[in-house]
Short mmCIF file of C-alpha atoms and ligand atoms in Angstrom, two decimals:
data_model
loop_
_atom_site.label_atom_id
_atom_site.label_comp_id
_atom_site.label_asym_id
_atom_site.label_seq_id
_atom_site.Cartn_x
_atom_site.Cartn_y
_atom_site.Cartn_z
CA MET B 1 -16.47 -24.43 -21.97
CA ASN B 2 -19.42 -23.67 -19.66
CA GLN B 3 -22.64 -21.93 -20.65
CA LEU B 4 -21.52 -18.61 -19.19
CA GLU B 5 -18.41 -18.63 -21.36
CA GLN B 6 -20.24 -19.73 -24.51
CA GLN B 7 -22.70 -16.89 -24.10
CA GLN B 8 -19.95 -14.32 -23.71
CA ILE B 9 -17.97 -15.66 -26.67
CA LYS B 10 -21.16 -15.23 -28.70
CA ASN B 11 -21.53 -11.64 -27.45
CA ILE B 12 -17.93 -10.90 -28.43
CA GLU B 13 -18.61 -12.32 -31.92
CA ASP B 14 -21.74 -10.14 -32.25
CA ALA B 15 -19.87 -7.07 -31.05
CA LYS B 16 -17.14 -7.80 -33.59
CA LYS B 17 -19.65 -7.66 -36.46
CA LEU B 18 -21.21 -4.48 -35.13
CA LEU B 19 -17.80 -2.83 -34.74
CA ALA B 20 -16.92 -3.75 -38.31
CA LYS B 21 -20.10 -1.96 -39.44
CA ARG B 22 -19.34 1.03 -37.28
CA THR B 23 -15.78 1.18 -38.61
CA GLU B 24 -17.15 1.26 -42.14
CA GLU B 25 -19.54 4.03 -41.16
CA VAL B 26 -16.88 6.29 -39.63
CA LYS B 27 -14.26 5.28 -42.23
CA ARG B 28 -11.38 4.61 -39.83
CA PRO B 29 -10.39 1.99 -37.23
CA LEU B 30 -11.70 2.68 -33.74
CA THR B 31 -9.08 2.84 -31.00
CA PHE B 32 -9.12 2.08 -27.27
CA HIS B 33 -7.08 2.58 -24.13
CA VAL B 34 -7.34 1.01 -20.66
CA THR B 35 -5.79 2.80 -17.67
CA THR B 36 -5.27 0.72 -14.53
CA PHE B 37 -5.26 2.00 -10.96
CA GLY B 38 -4.61 -0.12 -7.86
CA CYS B 39 -3.21 -3.56 -7.25
CA GLN B 40 -2.14 -6.66 -9.19
CA MET B 41 -5.74 -7.96 -9.21
CA ASN B 42 -6.77 -4.90 -11.17
CA ALA B 43 -3.77 -5.24 -13.48
CA ARG B 44 -4.81 -8.80 -14.25
CA ASP B 45 -8.45 -7.72 -14.78
CA SER B 46 -7.24 -5.09 -17.24
CA GLU B 47 -5.48 -7.78 -19.27
CA LYS B 48 -8.85 -9.49 -19.55
CA LEU B 49 -10.55 -6.25 -20.63
CA ILE B 50 -7.86 -5.61 -23.24
CA GLY B 51 -8.15 -9.18 -24.52
CA ILE B 52 -11.89 -8.79 -25.06
CA LEU B 53 -11.60 -5.36 -26.73
CA GLU B 54 -8.86 -6.55 -29.10
CA ASP B 55 -10.96 -9.57 -29.99
CA ILE B 56 -13.86 -7.31 -30.85
CA GLY B 57 -11.54 -5.38 -33.14
CA TYR B 58 -10.67 -2.19 -31.30
CA VAL B 59 -7.07 -1.06 -31.88
CA TRP B 60 -4.85 -0.27 -28.89
CA GLU B 61 -3.84 3.39 -28.59
CA GLU B 62 -0.94 4.32 -26.26
CA SER B 63 -2.45 7.63 -25.16
CA GLU B 64 -5.83 8.35 -23.61
CA GLU B 65 -6.89 10.23 -26.74
CA ALA B 66 -8.73 7.15 -28.01
CA ASP B 67 -12.28 6.39 -29.15
CA LEU B 68 -12.93 4.23 -26.09
CA VAL B 69 -11.14 4.83 -22.79
CA ILE B 70 -11.77 2.62 -19.78
CA TYR B 71 -10.51 3.43 -16.29
CA ASN B 72 -10.13 0.36 -14.09
CA THR B 73 -10.39 2.06 -10.71
CA CYS B 74 -9.16 1.46 -7.14
CA THR B 75 -10.70 2.74 -3.92
CA VAL B 76 -8.36 1.40 -1.24
CA ARG B 77 -7.36 4.95 -0.20
CA ASP B 78 -9.08 8.23 -0.95
CA ASN B 79 -6.19 9.53 -3.07
CA ALA B 80 -6.84 6.70 -5.57
CA ASN B 81 -10.42 7.99 -5.97
CA GLN B 82 -9.32 11.62 -6.23
CA LYS B 83 -6.92 10.73 -9.04
CA VAL B 84 -9.80 9.28 -11.05
CA TYR B 85 -12.07 12.29 -10.50
CA GLY B 86 -9.21 14.60 -11.48
CA LYS B 87 -8.37 12.71 -14.66
CA LEU B 88 -12.02 12.47 -15.74
CA GLY B 89 -11.90 16.21 -16.34
CA TYR B 90 -9.08 15.73 -18.86
CA LEU B 91 -10.96 12.92 -20.58
CA ASN B 92 -13.97 15.17 -21.00
CA GLY B 93 -11.67 17.64 -22.76
CA TYR B 94 -10.64 14.92 -25.24
CA LYS B 95 -14.26 13.95 -25.71
CA LYS B 96 -15.18 17.49 -26.70
CA LYS B 97 -12.62 17.26 -29.51
CA ASN B 98 -13.65 13.74 -30.58
CA PRO B 99 -17.43 13.24 -30.74
CA LEU B 100 -17.00 9.48 -31.25
CA MET B 101 -15.26 9.08 -27.93
CA LYS B 102 -16.75 6.88 -25.18
CA ILE B 103 -15.64 6.86 -21.56
CA GLY B 104 -16.00 3.79 -19.34
CA LEU B 105 -15.38 3.21 -15.64
CA CYS B 106 -15.02 -0.13 -13.93
CA GLY B 107 -13.22 -1.69 -10.97
CA CYS B 108 -13.47 -1.26 -7.22
CA MET B 109 -14.85 2.31 -7.07
CA MET B 110 -17.90 1.16 -8.99
CA GLN B 111 -18.86 -1.23 -6.19
CA GLU B 112 -19.57 1.75 -3.94
CA PRO B 113 -23.15 2.99 -4.51
CA SER B 114 -22.25 6.53 -3.37
CA VAL B 115 -19.55 6.74 -6.06
CA VAL B 116 -21.93 5.56 -8.78
CA GLU B 117 -24.49 8.18 -7.69
CA LYS B 118 -21.84 10.90 -7.79
CA ILE B 119 -20.69 9.91 -11.29
CA LYS B 120 -24.26 9.78 -12.56
CA LYS B 121 -24.96 13.25 -11.21
CA SER B 122 -21.72 15.14 -11.71
CA TYR B 123 -19.99 13.36 -14.62
CA PRO B 124 -22.72 12.97 -17.25
CA PHE B 125 -20.13 12.41 -19.97
CA VAL B 126 -19.29 8.91 -18.64
CA ASP B 127 -20.92 6.40 -21.02
CA LEU B 128 -20.30 3.03 -19.42
CA MET B 129 -20.02 1.74 -15.84
CA PHE B 130 -19.53 -1.82 -14.62
CA GLY B 131 -18.13 -3.44 -11.48
CA THR B 132 -15.59 -5.98 -10.28
CA HIS B 133 -17.94 -8.97 -10.47
CA ASN B 134 -18.88 -8.71 -14.14
CA ILE B 135 -15.84 -7.65 -16.13
CA TYR B 136 -16.27 -10.80 -18.20
CA ILE B 137 -19.53 -9.44 -19.70
CA LEU B 138 -17.67 -6.53 -21.33
CA GLY B 139 -18.44 -8.03 -24.77
CA GLU B 140 -22.15 -7.89 -23.99
CA LEU B 141 -21.92 -4.27 -22.80
CA ILE B 142 -19.96 -3.17 -25.87
CA LYS B 143 -22.51 -4.92 -28.07
CA LYS B 144 -25.29 -2.86 -26.44
CA MET B 145 -23.28 0.32 -26.87
CA LEU B 146 -22.61 -0.35 -30.56
CA GLU B 147 -26.27 -1.23 -31.21
CA MET B 148 -27.21 2.21 -29.94
CA ASP B 149 -24.45 3.91 -31.96
CA LEU B 150 -25.68 2.18 -35.11
CA GLY B 151 -29.29 3.14 -34.39
CA ILE B 152 -30.36 -0.52 -34.06
CA THR B 153 -31.72 0.09 -30.56
CA GLU B 154 -32.73 3.19 -28.66
CA GLY B 155 -32.80 4.04 -25.00
CA ASP B 156 -30.66 5.52 -22.27
CA ARG B 157 -27.29 6.17 -23.88
CA ARG B 158 -25.54 5.41 -20.66
CA ILE B 159 -24.90 1.77 -19.82
CA ILE B 160 -24.62 0.84 -16.15
CA SER B 161 -24.26 -2.75 -15.00
CA ILE B 162 -23.07 -3.37 -11.47
CA TRP B 163 -23.61 -6.60 -9.57
CA ASP B 164 -23.39 -6.74 -5.82
CA GLN B 165 -21.90 -10.21 -5.87
CA ALA B 166 -20.14 -12.64 -8.15
CA SER B 167 -21.93 -15.38 -10.08
CA GLY B 168 -19.66 -18.07 -11.46
CA ILE B 169 -16.18 -17.63 -12.87
CA ALA B 170 -15.68 -17.35 -16.62
CA GLU B 171 -12.38 -19.12 -17.24
CA GLU B 172 -11.77 -19.19 -20.95
CA LEU B 173 -12.22 -15.68 -22.28
CA PRO B 174 -9.55 -13.87 -24.28
CA THR B 175 -6.82 -12.03 -22.36
CA GLU B 176 -3.97 -9.93 -23.66
CA ARG B 177 -0.88 -10.14 -21.44
CA LYS B 178 1.34 -7.14 -20.87
CA TYR B 179 4.44 -9.37 -20.95
CA SER B 180 4.75 -12.42 -23.20
CA PHE B 181 6.90 -14.39 -20.73
CA LYS B 182 5.23 -13.73 -17.38
CA SER B 183 1.68 -13.55 -16.14
CA GLY B 184 -0.47 -13.09 -13.08
CA VAL B 185 -2.85 -15.95 -12.33
CA ASN B 186 -5.85 -15.44 -10.04
CA ILE B 187 -6.06 -18.29 -7.59
CA MET B 188 -8.81 -16.73 -5.52
CA PHE B 189 -11.08 -13.72 -5.54
CA GLY B 190 -12.45 -11.51 -2.76
CA CYS B 191 -11.52 -11.33 0.90
CA ASP B 192 -13.20 -12.39 4.16
CA ASN B 193 -10.80 -10.84 6.62
CA PHE B 194 -12.49 -7.51 7.21
CA CYS B 195 -9.45 -5.71 8.60
CA SER B 196 -11.08 -2.74 10.30
CA TYR B 197 -9.60 -0.09 7.98
CA CYS B 198 -10.03 -1.88 4.67
CA ILE B 199 -12.68 -1.55 1.96
CA VAL B 200 -11.53 -4.47 -0.19
CA PRO B 201 -13.97 -7.09 1.29
CA TYR B 202 -16.86 -4.73 0.50
CA VAL B 203 -15.87 -4.07 -3.12
CA ARG B 204 -14.44 -7.47 -4.04
CA GLY B 205 -16.97 -9.66 -2.25
CA ARG B 206 -16.58 -12.94 -0.37
CA GLU B 207 -13.53 -15.15 -0.69
CA ARG B 208 -13.74 -17.68 -3.53
CA SER B 209 -10.94 -20.07 -4.49
CA ARG B 210 -10.58 -21.46 -7.99
CA SER B 211 -10.14 -25.19 -8.26
CA PRO B 212 -6.54 -26.45 -8.54
CA LYS B 213 -7.50 -28.13 -11.81
CA ASP B 214 -8.61 -24.84 -13.42
CA ILE B 215 -5.50 -23.05 -12.13
CA ILE B 216 -3.11 -25.70 -13.42
CA GLN B 217 -4.87 -25.83 -16.78
CA GLU B 218 -4.58 -22.06 -17.13
CA ILE B 219 -0.86 -22.23 -16.28
CA GLU B 220 -0.33 -25.02 -18.82
CA ARG B 221 -2.00 -22.86 -21.46
CA LEU B 222 0.21 -19.94 -20.45
CA VAL B 223 3.35 -22.10 -20.73
CA ALA B 224 2.27 -23.22 -24.20
CA ASP B 225 2.04 -19.52 -25.03
CA GLY B 226 5.59 -18.71 -23.85
CA VAL B 227 5.18 -17.91 -20.15
CA ILE B 228 7.97 -18.98 -17.77
CA GLU B 229 7.10 -16.96 -14.64
CA VAL B 230 3.72 -16.85 -12.89
CA MET B 231 2.53 -14.70 -10.02
CA LEU B 232 -0.28 -16.39 -8.09
CA LEU B 233 -2.73 -13.69 -7.04
CA GLY B 234 -5.13 -13.39 -4.12
CA GLN B 235 -5.82 -10.91 -1.31
CA ASN B 236 -4.73 -13.58 1.15
CA VAL B 237 -3.20 -16.56 -0.61
CA ASN B 238 -2.55 -18.37 2.68
CA SER B 239 -6.23 -19.05 3.13
CA TYR B 240 -6.49 -20.51 -0.40
CA GLY B 241 -8.54 -23.66 -0.80
CA LYS B 242 -10.18 -23.76 2.61
CA ASN B 243 -13.69 -23.52 1.20
CA LEU B 244 -13.28 -25.84 -1.77
CA ASP B 245 -15.34 -29.05 -1.86
CA GLU B 246 -12.06 -30.90 -1.56
CA PRO B 247 -9.94 -28.56 0.59
CA VAL B 248 -6.37 -27.94 -0.57
CA THR B 249 -3.70 -25.85 1.19
CA PHE B 250 -1.83 -23.06 -0.53
CA ALA B 251 1.42 -24.96 0.03
CA GLU B 252 -0.01 -27.97 -1.83
CA LEU B 253 -1.16 -25.78 -4.71
CA LEU B 254 2.27 -24.13 -4.87
CA LYS B 255 3.94 -27.54 -5.20
CA GLU B 256 1.56 -28.48 -8.02
CA VAL B 257 2.29 -25.22 -9.83
CA CYS B 258 6.06 -25.81 -9.55
CA ALA B 259 5.56 -29.24 -11.10
CA VAL B 260 4.14 -27.78 -14.33
CA PRO B 261 6.81 -28.42 -16.99
CA GLY B 262 8.12 -25.20 -18.53
CA ILE B 263 7.45 -22.98 -15.51
CA GLU B 264 10.74 -21.63 -14.20
CA ARG B 265 9.73 -19.09 -11.58
CA VAL B 266 6.77 -18.86 -9.25
CA ARG B 267 5.80 -15.83 -7.15
CA PHE B 268 2.70 -15.11 -5.12
CA MET B 269 0.93 -12.20 -3.50
CA THR B 270 -0.30 -11.42 -0.83
CA SER B 271 0.48 -13.43 2.29
CA HIS B 272 -1.42 -12.59 5.43
CA PRO B 273 0.86 -13.25 8.45
CA LYS B 274 -1.99 -14.75 10.49
CA ASP B 275 -2.07 -18.01 8.55
CA LEU B 276 1.31 -18.40 6.92
CA SER B 277 2.02 -22.08 7.62
CA ASP B 278 5.27 -23.93 8.32
CA GLU B 279 4.24 -26.16 5.43
CA LEU B 280 4.45 -23.12 3.14
CA ILE B 281 7.86 -22.12 4.51
CA GLU B 282 9.04 -25.65 3.79
CA VAL B 283 7.83 -25.54 0.17
CA MET B 284 9.47 -22.15 -0.32
CA ALA B 285 12.74 -23.49 1.09
CA THR B 286 12.82 -26.68 -0.96
CA GLU B 287 11.20 -25.84 -4.32
CA PRO B 288 13.88 -24.15 -6.41
CA LYS B 289 11.28 -22.52 -8.66
CA VAL B 290 9.71 -20.48 -5.85
CA CYS B 291 11.25 -17.02 -5.79
CA HIS B 292 12.94 -15.87 -2.61
CA HIS B 293 10.72 -12.91 -2.03
CA LEU B 294 7.88 -12.66 0.44
CA HIS B 295 5.52 -9.73 0.80
CA LEU B 296 4.33 -9.89 4.39
CA PRO B 297 2.17 -6.90 5.29
CA LEU B 298 2.77 -5.72 8.86
CA GLN B 299 0.29 -2.79 8.95
CA SER B 300 1.39 -1.85 12.49
CA GLY B 301 3.95 -3.01 15.03
CA SER B 302 1.67 -2.26 17.97
CA SER B 303 -0.07 -5.35 19.38
CA ARG B 304 -2.82 -3.12 20.71
CA LEU B 305 -3.54 -1.62 17.28
CA LEU B 306 -3.18 -4.97 15.48
CA LYS B 307 -5.98 -6.24 17.67
CA GLU B 308 -8.14 -3.23 16.82
CA MET B 309 -7.32 -3.73 13.16
CA ASN B 310 -8.62 -7.32 13.38
CA ARG B 311 -5.34 -8.72 12.06
CA HIS B 312 -5.20 -11.83 14.32
CA TYR B 313 -1.48 -11.60 15.16
CA ASP B 314 0.56 -9.47 17.54
CA LYS B 315 4.03 -7.95 17.40
CA GLU B 316 5.73 -10.97 18.99
CA GLN B 317 3.98 -13.48 16.74
CA TYR B 318 4.95 -11.47 13.66
CA LEU B 319 8.60 -11.29 14.72
CA ALA B 320 8.63 -15.01 15.57
CA LEU B 321 7.21 -15.78 12.13
CA VAL B 322 9.94 -13.70 10.47
CA ASP B 323 12.52 -15.66 12.49
CA ARG B 324 11.10 -18.99 11.35
CA ILE B 325 11.16 -17.84 7.71
CA ARG B 326 14.70 -16.46 7.91
CA ASN B 327 16.02 -19.57 9.66
CA ARG B 328 14.79 -21.78 6.85
CA ILE B 329 15.39 -19.34 3.92
CA PRO B 330 18.30 -17.10 4.93
CA ASP B 331 18.51 -15.19 1.61
CA ILE B 332 14.79 -14.29 1.47
CA ALA B 333 13.88 -10.68 0.68
CA LEU B 334 11.03 -9.45 2.84
CA THR B 335 8.80 -6.54 1.87
CA THR B 336 5.76 -5.11 3.62
CA ASP B 337 2.88 -2.64 3.85
CA ILE B 338 2.60 -0.25 6.81
CA ILE B 339 -0.20 2.13 7.77
CA VAL B 340 0.61 5.27 9.78
CA GLY B 341 -2.00 7.26 11.69
CA TYR B 342 -4.59 4.55 12.29
CA PRO B 343 -7.28 6.01 14.62
CA GLY B 344 -5.98 6.18 18.18
CA GLU B 345 -2.34 5.55 17.22
CA THR B 346 -0.14 6.91 20.02
CA GLU B 347 3.56 7.75 19.86
CA GLU B 348 4.18 4.50 21.73
CA ASP B 349 2.23 2.48 19.14
CA PHE B 350 4.21 4.17 16.39
CA LEU B 351 7.52 3.38 18.11
CA ASP B 352 6.48 -0.29 18.12
CA THR B 353 6.12 -0.07 14.34
CA MET B 354 9.58 1.53 14.09
CA ASP B 355 10.94 -1.23 16.31
CA VAL B 356 9.64 -3.97 13.99
CA VAL B 357 11.13 -2.10 11.03
CA GLU B 358 14.52 -2.05 12.80
CA LYS B 359 14.32 -5.72 13.71
CA VAL B 360 13.01 -7.17 10.44
CA ARG B 361 15.01 -4.92 8.08
CA TYR B 362 12.72 -5.04 5.01
CA ASN B 363 14.15 -4.81 1.50
CA SER B 364 11.36 -2.36 0.81
CA ALA B 365 8.13 -1.23 2.38
CA PHE B 366 5.04 0.50 1.07
CA THR B 367 4.07 3.09 3.66
CA PHE B 368 0.57 4.56 3.69
CA ILE B 369 -1.14 7.33 5.61
CA TYR B 370 -4.37 5.94 7.03
CA SER B 371 -7.33 6.94 4.86
CA PRO B 372 -10.85 6.60 6.32
CA ARG B 373 -13.08 4.47 4.06
CA THR B 374 -16.83 4.91 4.34
CA GLY B 375 -18.54 1.83 5.74
CA THR B 376 -15.47 0.40 7.50
CA PRO B 377 -15.41 0.26 11.33
CA ALA B 378 -12.23 2.35 11.70
CA ALA B 379 -13.68 5.30 9.78
CA LYS B 380 -16.07 6.05 12.65
CA LYS B 381 -13.26 6.36 15.21
CA GLU B 382 -11.48 9.52 16.25
CA GLN B 383 -8.76 10.34 13.74
CA VAL B 384 -5.13 11.21 14.54
CA PRO B 385 -4.34 14.89 13.77
CA GLU B 386 -2.83 15.33 10.32
CA ASP B 387 0.40 17.04 11.48
CA VAL B 388 1.14 14.18 13.89
CA THR B 389 0.55 11.56 11.18
CA LYS B 390 2.67 13.43 8.65
CA ASP B 391 5.57 13.72 11.08
CA ARG B 392 5.44 10.00 11.88
CA PHE B 393 5.13 9.14 8.21
CA GLN B 394 8.32 11.09 7.39
CA ARG B 395 10.26 9.45 10.21
CA LEU B 396 9.14 6.00 9.10
CA LEU B 397 9.81 6.64 5.42
CA LYS B 398 13.36 7.82 6.15
CA ARG B 399 14.26 4.66 8.09
CA VAL B 400 12.49 2.33 5.69
CA GLN B 401 14.48 3.81 2.79
CA GLN B 402 17.84 3.70 4.60
CA ILE B 403 17.36 0.09 5.64
CA GLY B 404 15.97 -0.87 2.23
CA GLN B 405 19.11 0.49 0.52
CA GLU B 406 21.41 -1.35 2.91
CA GLU B 407 19.52 -4.63 2.52
CA SER B 408 19.23 -4.29 -1.25
CA ALA B 409 22.99 -3.76 -1.60
CA LYS B 410 23.84 -7.05 0.10
CA LEU B 411 24.22 -8.98 -3.15
CA THR B 412 26.85 -6.62 -4.57
CA GLY B 413 29.61 -8.65 -6.24
CA ALA B 414 27.54 -11.83 -6.43
CA THR B 415 26.36 -13.52 -9.61
CA ALA B 416 22.64 -14.24 -9.76
CA LYS B 417 19.90 -15.33 -12.17
CA VAL B 418 17.97 -12.51 -13.80
CA LEU B 419 14.78 -12.75 -15.84
CA VAL B 420 15.15 -10.08 -18.52
CA GLU B 421 11.91 -8.10 -18.84
CA GLN B 422 12.50 -5.19 -21.19
CA ILE B 423 14.85 -2.74 -22.85
CA ASN B 424 15.91 -0.12 -20.29
CA GLU B 425 13.60 2.87 -20.47
CA GLN B 426 16.36 5.50 -20.27
CA ASP B 427 19.23 3.82 -22.12
CA ASP B 428 18.49 1.41 -24.96
CA SER B 429 21.94 -0.21 -24.79
CA LEU B 430 20.81 -1.75 -21.48
CA VAL B 431 18.18 -4.32 -20.57
CA THR B 432 16.24 -4.48 -17.30
CA GLY B 433 15.36 -7.61 -15.40
CA ARG B 434 14.53 -8.99 -11.98
CA LEU B 435 16.28 -11.19 -9.46
CA SER B 436 14.48 -13.97 -7.62
CA THR B 437 14.31 -11.50 -4.69
CA ASN B 438 12.38 -9.12 -6.99
CA GLU B 439 15.16 -6.52 -7.13
CA THR B 440 15.80 -4.76 -10.44
CA VAL B 441 19.04 -5.12 -12.43
CA HIS B 442 20.19 -3.12 -15.46
CA PHE B 443 22.97 -4.48 -17.69
CA PRO B 444 24.23 -4.25 -21.29
CA GLY B 445 22.17 -6.41 -23.64
CA ASP B 446 19.63 -6.38 -26.43
CA GLU B 447 16.09 -7.37 -27.29
CA SER B 448 17.02 -11.00 -27.93
CA LEU B 449 17.42 -11.48 -24.16
CA ILE B 450 13.85 -10.47 -23.27
CA GLY B 451 12.03 -13.34 -21.57
CA LYS B 452 15.27 -15.27 -20.88
CA ILE B 453 16.86 -16.10 -17.54
CA VAL B 454 20.58 -15.27 -17.59
CA ASP B 455 23.46 -15.10 -15.08
CA VAL B 456 24.45 -11.57 -14.21
CA GLU B 457 27.26 -10.29 -12.04
CA LEU B 458 25.82 -7.60 -9.78
CA SER B 459 28.70 -5.13 -9.95
CA GLU B 460 27.20 -2.10 -8.27
CA CYS B 461 24.12 -1.25 -6.24
CA ARG B 462 22.70 2.23 -6.78
CA GLY B 463 20.04 2.79 -4.19
CA PHE B 464 17.35 0.26 -4.99
CA TYR B 465 18.70 -1.29 -8.19
CA TYR B 466 21.83 -3.00 -9.48
CA ILE B 467 24.04 -2.29 -12.46
CA GLY B 468 25.50 -5.57 -13.72
CA GLU B 469 27.32 -7.49 -16.42
CA MET B 470 26.13 -10.70 -18.05
CA VAL B 471 28.40 -13.72 -17.54
CA ASP B 472 28.54 -16.67 -19.94
N1 LIG P 1 -4.75 -8.14 1.00
C1 LIG P 1 -3.58 -7.44 1.25
C2 LIG P 1 -3.69 -5.93 1.14
C3 LIG P 1 -4.48 -5.30 0.06
S1 LIG P 1 -4.63 -3.56 0.19
C4 LIG P 1 -3.16 -7.76 2.68
O1 LIG P 1 -3.97 -8.01 3.54
O2 LIG P 1 -2.00 -7.70 2.92
C5 LIG P 1 -2.93 -3.05 0.15
C6 LIG P 1 -2.51 -2.26 1.32
O3 LIG P 1 -3.21 -1.05 1.39
C7 LIG P 1 -2.76 -2.88 2.68
O4 LIG P 1 -1.79 -3.83 3.00
C8 LIG P 1 -2.73 -1.70 3.60
O5 LIG P 1 -1.42 -1.44 4.07
C9 LIG P 1 -3.17 -0.56 2.71
N2 LIG P 1 -4.49 -0.06 3.09
C10 LIG P 1 -5.65 -0.73 3.04
N3 LIG P 1 -6.65 0.06 3.49
C11 LIG P 1 -6.09 1.25 3.83
C12 LIG P 1 -6.61 2.47 4.35
N4 LIG P 1 -7.88 2.61 4.64
N5 LIG P 1 -5.74 3.49 4.56
C13 LIG P 1 -4.43 3.35 4.27
N6 LIG P 1 -3.90 2.22 3.78
C14 LIG P 1 -4.72 1.17 3.55
FE1 LIG P 2 -7.99 -5.73 3.23
FE2 LIG P 2 -7.29 -7.20 5.29
FE3 LIG P 2 -8.48 -8.33 3.19
FE4 LIG P 2 -6.00 -7.44 2.99
S1 LIG P 2 -6.69 -9.10 4.31
S2 LIG P 2 -7.65 -7.12 1.54
S3 LIG P 2 -6.01 -5.64 4.28
S4 LIG P 2 -9.38 -6.85 4.60
FE1 LIG P 3 -7.59 -1.19 -5.02
FE2 LIG P 3 -9.45 -2.89 -5.54
FE3 LIG P 3 -6.95 -3.69 -5.50
S1 LIG P 3 -9.58 -1.31 -4.03
S2 LIG P 3 -6.01 -2.32 -4.02
S3 LIG P 3 -7.81 -2.26 -6.91
S4 LIG P 3 -8.71 -4.86 -4.86
#
């Protein structure tokens, strides 16, 4: 354990004692809730926050009517920010009913100074703010908060701690996984790509890869704790390892991860098309543990716009890459992200995007309306009129959904391996699981199957999911 970790473990221990005192004082257990916005990185960060809070002794509460509520925020598009501002109003309502309640904000929005100023000024009921680079000091922040509550220290009741860059990686702090049998694993943090529309490099900082040794050790610990599927996480996993003292490629790391005994499935996210190597395609084709699903964000089909977006590939290169992948892994499910209405997008540019959608035939696609982000180069350019963007968005969405349904139905009648994740949310005689291709399957079963990989006959495809029957 390094010094950073030791210090934080000590802070968690201190906070635990203070919370015990506070619990005695208020004569009931204190509850908490964490709400996550945004991507898989944030979801993984929330597991770390929850782990720390449970260690301190807070009790998880399903609803947001808790004594401590933390929003882990996202700022990739403006609607993510608006959601947070909207929901803060509700939280304030709960706080008026419960004087013990504390409200915390963390995550990507907090790395924008203008957002922090706005919260300070217009949302005085927020008690705690921290950023993406220091979630691991949550124990320290809670300790400070409890010291004030107990009257041990005085001062500004509001705690704000935001760092503009990362310092070290704390590896061994408590985390509480959402699922017992699968887990995300950060292999790198930050992003150096600076796509012209994107705020992530500004709020997540420079690209940093973890060492293969630390990653493998974490996965071994996860296996010992019951995990059989891991999702390797990074904004651009294909550039993993380039800046390590001893450079390693992502394909090499993937092979090492597959070799960990007890791991049965490996996924990863996200792959930038510009540096997806043939070496990686080869590992995906030959390692049976690597799932046959690849998320390959297109953003736009127009070579002209791709250049403006700073994506480092054009339409032809993207299509050629898809061909190479499909030749080697014919049953792969491809999914993507597409932006509509990027500044200067013409009808011709948009038709190029539609053309790629027709040619690639994605199993599913996340489609986004371009959202200007302050500080990014694209935000200063002339925007496409809203009615034009909306019309294009509808046309794209319609085709993406039709094709997605057709592609998703292709396995009808086949028998495939399913990792059972949970009891079906609507019908408790069914369980829900995922195929290697990431598609969802519902079939009769019970709790004893959760976390197991079983063979299921995919009898019927209904839109984007299958109804099936387990086979012995
Ligand atoms: N690192 C990943 C993407 C992370 S953000 C990658 O490069 O693929 C997830 C998606 O949000 C992006 O793929 C993009 O499609 C979308 N996005 C990012 N910034 C956006 C913006 N300003 N407006 C609309 N969509 C955006
Ligand atoms: Fe954003 Fe581009 Fe980095 Fe993805 S690769 S996070 S889209 S800057
Ligand atoms: Fe959002 Fe931050 Fe992820 S901006 S998409 S939560 S990295």
